[in-house]
JSON list of C-alpha atoms in Angstrom, two decimals:
[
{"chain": "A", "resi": 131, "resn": "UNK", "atom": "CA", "xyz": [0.00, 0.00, 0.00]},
{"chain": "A", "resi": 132, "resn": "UNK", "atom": "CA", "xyz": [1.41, 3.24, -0.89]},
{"chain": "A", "resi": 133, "resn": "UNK", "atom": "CA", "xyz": [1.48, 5.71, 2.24]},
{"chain": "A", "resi": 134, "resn": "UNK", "atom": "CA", "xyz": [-1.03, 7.98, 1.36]},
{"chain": "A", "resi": 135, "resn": "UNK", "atom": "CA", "xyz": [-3.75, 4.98, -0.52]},
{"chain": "A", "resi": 136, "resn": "UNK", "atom": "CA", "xyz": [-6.79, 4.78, 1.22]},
{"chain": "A", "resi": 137, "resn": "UNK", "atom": "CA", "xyz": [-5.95, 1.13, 3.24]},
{"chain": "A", "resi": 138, "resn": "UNK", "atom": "CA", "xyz": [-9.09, -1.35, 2.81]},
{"chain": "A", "resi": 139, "resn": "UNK", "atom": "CA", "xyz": [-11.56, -0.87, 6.06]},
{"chain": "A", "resi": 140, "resn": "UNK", "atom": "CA", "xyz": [-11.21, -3.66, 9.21]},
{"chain": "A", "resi": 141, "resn": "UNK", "atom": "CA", "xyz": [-14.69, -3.35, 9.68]},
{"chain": "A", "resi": 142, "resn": "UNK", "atom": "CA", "xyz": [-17.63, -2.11, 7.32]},
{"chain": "A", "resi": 143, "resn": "UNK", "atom": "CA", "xyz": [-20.69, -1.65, 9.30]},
{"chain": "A", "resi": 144, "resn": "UNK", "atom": "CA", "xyz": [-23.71, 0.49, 8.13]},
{"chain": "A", "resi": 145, "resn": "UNK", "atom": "CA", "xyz": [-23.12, 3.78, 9.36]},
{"chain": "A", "resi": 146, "resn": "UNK", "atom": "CA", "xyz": [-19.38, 4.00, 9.32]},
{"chain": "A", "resi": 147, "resn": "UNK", "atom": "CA", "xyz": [-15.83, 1.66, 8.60]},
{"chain": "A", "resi": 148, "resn": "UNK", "atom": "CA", "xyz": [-12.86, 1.80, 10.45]},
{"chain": "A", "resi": 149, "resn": "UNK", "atom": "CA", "xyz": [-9.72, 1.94, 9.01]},
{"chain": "A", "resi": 150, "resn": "UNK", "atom": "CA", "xyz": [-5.98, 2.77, 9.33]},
{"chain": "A", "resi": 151, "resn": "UNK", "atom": "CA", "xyz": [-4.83, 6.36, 9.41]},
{"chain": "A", "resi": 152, "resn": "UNK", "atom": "CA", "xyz": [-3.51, 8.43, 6.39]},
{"chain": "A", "resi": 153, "resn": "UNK", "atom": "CA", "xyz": [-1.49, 11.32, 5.55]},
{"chain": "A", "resi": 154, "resn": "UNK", "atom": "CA", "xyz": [-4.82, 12.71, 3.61]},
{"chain": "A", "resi": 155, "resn": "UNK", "atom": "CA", "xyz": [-6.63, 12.22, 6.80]},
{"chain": "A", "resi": 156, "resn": "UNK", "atom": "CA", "xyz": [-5.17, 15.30, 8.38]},
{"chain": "A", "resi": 157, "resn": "UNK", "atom": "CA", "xyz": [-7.68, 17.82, 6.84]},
{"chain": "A", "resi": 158, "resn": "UNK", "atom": "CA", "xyz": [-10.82, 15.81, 8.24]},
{"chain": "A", "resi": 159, "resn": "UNK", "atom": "CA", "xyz": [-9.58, 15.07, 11.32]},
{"chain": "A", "resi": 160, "resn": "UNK", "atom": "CA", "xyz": [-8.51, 18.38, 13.04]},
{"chain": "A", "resi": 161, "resn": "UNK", "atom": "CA", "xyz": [-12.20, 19.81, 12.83]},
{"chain": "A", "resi": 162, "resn": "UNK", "atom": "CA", "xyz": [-13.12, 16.81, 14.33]},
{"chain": "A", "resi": 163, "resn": "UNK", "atom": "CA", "xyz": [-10.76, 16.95, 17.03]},
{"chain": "A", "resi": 164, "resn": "UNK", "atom": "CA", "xyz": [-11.38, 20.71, 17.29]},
{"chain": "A", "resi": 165, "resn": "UNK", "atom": "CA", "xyz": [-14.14, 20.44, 19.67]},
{"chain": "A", "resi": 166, "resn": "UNK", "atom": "CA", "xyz": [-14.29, 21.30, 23.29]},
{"chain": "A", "resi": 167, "resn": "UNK", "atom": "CA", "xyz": [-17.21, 18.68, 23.52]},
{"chain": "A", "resi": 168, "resn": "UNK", "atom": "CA", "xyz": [-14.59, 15.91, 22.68]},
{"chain": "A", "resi": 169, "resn": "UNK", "atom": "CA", "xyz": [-11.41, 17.73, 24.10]},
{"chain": "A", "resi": 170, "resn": "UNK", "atom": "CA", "xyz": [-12.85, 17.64, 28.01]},
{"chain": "A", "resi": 171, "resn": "UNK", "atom": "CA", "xyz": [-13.19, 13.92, 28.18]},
{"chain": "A", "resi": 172, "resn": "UNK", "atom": "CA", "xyz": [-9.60, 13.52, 26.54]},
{"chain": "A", "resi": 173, "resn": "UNK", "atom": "CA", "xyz": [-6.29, 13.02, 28.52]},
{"chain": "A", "resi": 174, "resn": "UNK", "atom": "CA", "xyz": [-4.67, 16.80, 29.08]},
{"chain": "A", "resi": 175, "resn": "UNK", "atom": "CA", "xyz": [-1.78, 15.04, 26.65]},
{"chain": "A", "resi": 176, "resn": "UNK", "atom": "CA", "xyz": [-4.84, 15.91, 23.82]},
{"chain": "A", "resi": 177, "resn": "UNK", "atom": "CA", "xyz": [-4.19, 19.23, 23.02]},
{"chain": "A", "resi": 178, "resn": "UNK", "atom": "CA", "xyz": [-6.94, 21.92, 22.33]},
{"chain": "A", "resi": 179, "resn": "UNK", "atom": "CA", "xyz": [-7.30, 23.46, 20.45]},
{"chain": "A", "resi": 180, "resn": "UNK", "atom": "CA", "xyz": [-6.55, 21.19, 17.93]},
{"chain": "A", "resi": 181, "resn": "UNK", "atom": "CA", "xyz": [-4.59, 22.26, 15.08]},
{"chain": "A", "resi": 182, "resn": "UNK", "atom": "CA", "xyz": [-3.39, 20.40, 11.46]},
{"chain": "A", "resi": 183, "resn": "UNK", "atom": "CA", "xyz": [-0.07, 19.60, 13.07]},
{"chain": "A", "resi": 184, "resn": "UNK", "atom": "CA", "xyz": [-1.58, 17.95, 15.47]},
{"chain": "A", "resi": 185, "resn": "UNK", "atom": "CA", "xyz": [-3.52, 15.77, 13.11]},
{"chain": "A", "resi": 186, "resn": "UNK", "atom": "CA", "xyz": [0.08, 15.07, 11.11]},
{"chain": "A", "resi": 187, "resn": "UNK", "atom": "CA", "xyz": [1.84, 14.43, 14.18]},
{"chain": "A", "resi": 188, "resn": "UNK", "atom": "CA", "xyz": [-0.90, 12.01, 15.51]},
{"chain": "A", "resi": 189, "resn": "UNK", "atom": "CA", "xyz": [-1.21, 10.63, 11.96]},
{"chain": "A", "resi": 190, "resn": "UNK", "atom": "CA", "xyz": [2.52, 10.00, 11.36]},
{"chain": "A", "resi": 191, "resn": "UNK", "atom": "CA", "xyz": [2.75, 8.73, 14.92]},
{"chain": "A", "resi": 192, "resn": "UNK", "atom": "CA", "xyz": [0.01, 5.94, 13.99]},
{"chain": "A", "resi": 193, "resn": "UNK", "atom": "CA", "xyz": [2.05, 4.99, 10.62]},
{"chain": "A", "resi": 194, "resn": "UNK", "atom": "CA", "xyz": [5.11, 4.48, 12.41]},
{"chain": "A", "resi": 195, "resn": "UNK", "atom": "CA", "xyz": [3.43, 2.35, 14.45]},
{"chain": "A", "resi": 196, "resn": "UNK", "atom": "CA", "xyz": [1.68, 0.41, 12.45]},
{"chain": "A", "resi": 197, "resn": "UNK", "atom": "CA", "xyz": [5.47, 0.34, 10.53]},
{"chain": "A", "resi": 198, "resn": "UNK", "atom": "CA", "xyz": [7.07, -1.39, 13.31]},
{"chain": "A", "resi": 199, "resn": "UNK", "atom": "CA", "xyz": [4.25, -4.15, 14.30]},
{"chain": "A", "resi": 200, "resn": "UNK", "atom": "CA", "xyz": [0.33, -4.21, 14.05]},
{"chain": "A", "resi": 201, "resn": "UNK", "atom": "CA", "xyz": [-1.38, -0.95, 14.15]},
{"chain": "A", "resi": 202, "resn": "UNK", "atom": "CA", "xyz": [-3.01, 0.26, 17.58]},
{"chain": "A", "resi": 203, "resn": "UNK", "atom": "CA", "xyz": [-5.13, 3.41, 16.79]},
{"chain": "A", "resi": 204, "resn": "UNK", "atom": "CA", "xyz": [-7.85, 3.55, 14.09]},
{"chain": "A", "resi": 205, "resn": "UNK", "atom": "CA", "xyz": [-9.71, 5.95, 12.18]},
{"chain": "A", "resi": 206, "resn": "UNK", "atom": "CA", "xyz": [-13.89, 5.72, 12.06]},
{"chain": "A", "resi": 207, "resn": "UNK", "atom": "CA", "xyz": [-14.91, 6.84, 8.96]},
{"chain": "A", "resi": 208, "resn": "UNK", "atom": "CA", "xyz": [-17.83, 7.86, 6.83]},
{"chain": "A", "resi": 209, "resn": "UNK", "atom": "CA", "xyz": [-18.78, 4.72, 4.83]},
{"chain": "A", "resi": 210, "resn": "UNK", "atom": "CA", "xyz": [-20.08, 7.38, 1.86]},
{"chain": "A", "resi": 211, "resn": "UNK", "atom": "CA", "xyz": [-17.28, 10.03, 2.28]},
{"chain": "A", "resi": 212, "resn": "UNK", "atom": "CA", "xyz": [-14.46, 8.30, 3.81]},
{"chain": "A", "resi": 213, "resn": "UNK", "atom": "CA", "xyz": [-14.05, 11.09, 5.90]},
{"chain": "A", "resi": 214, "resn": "UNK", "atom": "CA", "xyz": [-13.14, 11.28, 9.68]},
{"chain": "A", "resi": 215, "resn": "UNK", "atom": "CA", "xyz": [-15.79, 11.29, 12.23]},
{"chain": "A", "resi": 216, "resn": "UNK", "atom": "CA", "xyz": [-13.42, 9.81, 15.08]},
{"chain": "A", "resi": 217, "resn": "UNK", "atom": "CA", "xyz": [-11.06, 7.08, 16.06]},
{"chain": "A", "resi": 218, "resn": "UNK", "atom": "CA", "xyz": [-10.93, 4.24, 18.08]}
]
């Protein structure tokens, strides 16, 4: 798989897939991540706000992972768009 191919999904269910994390993702994810409403649950280690580098560093932290042994951290996906709406 090239690095920034959109890997096959895990899991397909009906209202979203789950998948491995891509360069691409970056852009989708941030927004997502943007959000006080998700943010105050999170770790302090999650920063907010919640910029683009923080999606690539995430991101690039999951393919080197996933590099070195099985991935750990997935990406939940729109089944239409294939756009983030969260991880897991």
């Amino acid at each position: 798989m090239a690095r920034n191919s959109t890997p096959a999904p895990i899991l397909t269910l009906t209202l979203s897939k789950i998948r491995e994390y891509v360069p691409s993702d970056a852009a989708a994810l941030a927004p997502q991540c943007n959000n006080h409403n998700i943010s105050q649950w999170m770790t302090n280690a999650f920063p907010h706000p919640y910029t683009i580098q923080d999606a690539h560093d995430w991101i690039d932290h999951n393919i080197s992972i996933a590099a070195d042994g099985p991935p750990q951290n997935f990406l939940i996906v729109d089944p239409t768009t294939d756009s983030a709406i969260g991880g897991i």
